[in-house]
Coordinates of C-alpha atoms in Angstrom, one line a residue:
X60 CA 0.0 0.0 0.0
X61 CA 1.5 3.4 -0.9
X62 CA 2.1 6.1 1.6
X63 CA 0.2 8.6 -0.7
X64 CA -2.2 8.0 -3.4
X65 CA -4.4 5.0 -4.1
X66 CA -3.9 1.4 -3.0
X67 CA -4.0 -1.4 -5.6
X68 CA -7.6 -2.0 -6.5
X69 CA -7.3 -5.8 -6.7
X70 CA -6.5 -6.1 -3.0
X71 CA -9.2 -3.7 -2.0
X72 CA -11.8 -5.5 -4.1
X73 CA -10.9 -8.8 -2.4
X74 CA -11.0 -7.3 1.1
X75 CA -14.3 -5.5 0.4
X76 CA -15.9 -8.7 -0.9
X77 CA -14.8 -10.6 2.2
X78 CA -17.0 -8.4 4.2
X79 CA -20.1 -9.6 2.5
X80 CA -23.2 -7.5 2.3
X81 CA -23.3 -4.4 4.5
X82 CA -26.8 -4.5 5.8
X83 CA -26.9 -1.0 7.2
X84 CA -24.8 1.3 5.0
X85 CA -25.1 4.2 7.4
X86 CA -22.4 2.4 9.4
X87 CA -18.9 3.4 8.6
X88 CA -17.0 0.3 7.6
X89 CA -13.7 -0.1 9.5
X90 CA -11.6 -3.2 8.8
X91 CA -8.7 -4.1 11.1
X92 CA -6.0 -5.7 9.2
X93 CA -2.2 -5.8 9.1
X94 CA -0.9 -3.4 6.5
X95 CA 2.4 -4.5 5.2
X96 CA 4.8 -1.9 3.8
X97 CA 2.7 1.2 4.0
X98 CA 0.9 3.5 6.4
X99 CA -0.8 2.3 9.6
X100 CA -4.2 3.3 8.3
X101 CA -5.8 4.0 4.9
X102 CA -9.2 5.5 4.0
X103 CA -10.6 4.0 0.8
X104 CA -12.0 6.7 -1.4
X105 CA -13.2 5.0 -4.5
X106 CA -16.2 5.5 -6.6
X107 CA -17.4 1.9 -6.2
X108 CA -18.1 2.3 -2.5
X109 CA -18.9 4.8 0.2
X110 CA -15.7 5.8 2.0
X111 CA -14.4 3.1 4.4
X112 CA -11.3 2.6 6.6
X113 CA -8.6 0.0 7.0
X114 CA -6.6 0.3 10.2
X115 CA -3.6 -1.8 11.4
X116 CA -4.1 -2.8 15.0
X117 CA -0.4 -3.7 15.4
X118 CA 0.7 -2.1 18.7
X119 CA 4.0 -0.8 17.3
X120 CA 2.3 2.4 16.2
X121 CA 3.0 5.6 18.2
X122 CA -0.7 6.6 18.5
X123 CA -3.1 3.7 17.7
X124 CA -6.1 5.4 19.2
X125 CA -5.7 8.6 17.2
X126 CA -4.9 6.6 14.0
X127 CA -8.5 5.3 13.9
X128 CA -10.0 8.8 14.5
X129 CA -7.7 10.2 11.9
X130 CA -8.8 7.7 9.2
X131 CA -12.5 8.1 10.2
X132 CA -12.0 11.9 9.8
X133 CA -10.9 11.3 6.2
X134 CA -14.0 9.1 5.6
X135 CA -16.1 12.1 6.9
X136 CA -14.2 14.3 4.3
X137 CA -11.7 16.0 6.6
X138 CA -8.3 16.8 5.0
X139 CA -4.9 16.9 6.7
X140 CA -4.3 19.9 9.0
X141 CA -1.2 21.6 10.4
X142 CA 0.9 20.1 7.5
X143 CA 3.3 23.0 7.8
X144 CA 3.8 22.4 11.6
X145 CA 6.8 20.5 12.9
X146 CA 6.3 17.3 14.9
X147 CA 7.0 19.2 18.1
X148 CA 4.2 21.7 17.6
X149 CA 1.5 19.7 15.8
X150 CA -1.4 18.7 18.0
X151 CA -4.4 18.1 15.6
X152 CA -5.4 14.5 15.0
X153 CA -5.6 15.3 11.3
X154 CA -1.9 16.0 11.1
X155 CA -0.4 14.0 8.2
X156 CA 2.0 11.9 10.3
X157 CA 1.2 9.4 13.1
X158 CA 3.1 10.8 16.0
X159 CA 2.5 11.0 19.8
X160 CA 0.8 14.0 21.2
X161 CA -1.9 14.4 18.6
X162 CA -5.0 14.9 20.8
X163 CA -7.0 17.8 19.4
X164 CA -9.9 18.1 17.0
X165 CA -11.2 21.6 16.3
X166 CA -14.8 22.5 16.7
X167 CA -15.5 22.7 13.0
X168 CA -13.9 19.2 12.5
X169 CA -16.2 17.8 15.2
X170 CA -19.2 19.5 13.4
X171 CA -18.1 18.0 10.1
X172 CA -17.9 14.4 11.6
X173 CA -21.3 15.0 13.3
X174 CA -22.8 16.2 10.0
X175 CA -21.4 13.2 8.1
X176 CA -23.6 10.4 6.8
X177 CA -22.4 8.0 9.6
X178 CA -23.6 10.3 12.3
X179 CA -26.5 12.7 11.5
X180 CA -26.1 13.8 7.9
X181 CA -27.4 12.8 4.5
X182 CA -25.8 10.3 2.2
X183 CA -23.1 11.8 0.0
X184 CA -24.0 12.0 -3.6
X185 CA -21.6 12.2 -6.4
X186 CA -18.8 12.7 -3.9
X187 CA -16.3 10.9 -6.1
X188 CA -16.8 13.3 -8.9
X189 CA -16.2 16.2 -6.5
X190 CA -13.0 14.6 -5.0
X191 CA -11.4 13.7 -8.4
X192 CA -12.6 16.4 -10.8
X193 CA -12.5 19.5 -8.6
X194 CA -9.1 20.7 -7.6
X195 CA -9.3 22.2 -4.2
X196 CA -6.4 24.3 -2.8
X197 CA -3.8 22.2 -1.0
X198 CA -4.7 23.8 2.3
X199 CA -8.4 23.2 1.9
X200 CA -9.9 21.7 5.1
X201 CA -12.0 19.1 3.2
X202 CA -11.2 16.4 0.7
X203 CA -14.4 17.3 -1.2
X204 CA -17.1 19.9 -0.8
X205 CA -20.7 19.0 0.0
X206 CA -23.4 21.0 -1.7
X207 CA -25.6 23.1 0.6

């Protein structure tokens, strides 16, 4: 699995099929599996499915609790934050690296998670088109924009 970009589709298809039918799609799918040779977590953002998460439960990670929240944040459309901060000053859970001391979510991030499909919001429509065809600025807080 690459550190940035998309994971190979064949492996994702096999893993997704192994889950069977998701009876209630309003539940965010989280798969715990060993990820060999890549990041500790990955959010699958592909047109074929609603966003879902793969997290490696291996205890060698610096911050396994925040890793899951970080990946769930991506599934709820949150982008990385504090990318320009050094590891000593970064505190936001959506920081791009998995390091100790990440313990903060800002109020607007909590609102975004609450407004997501998996909490209280409506099902995203055409989200894949908005993530792949619209080029948002690199410091944009969201991976894709939701219509009002």
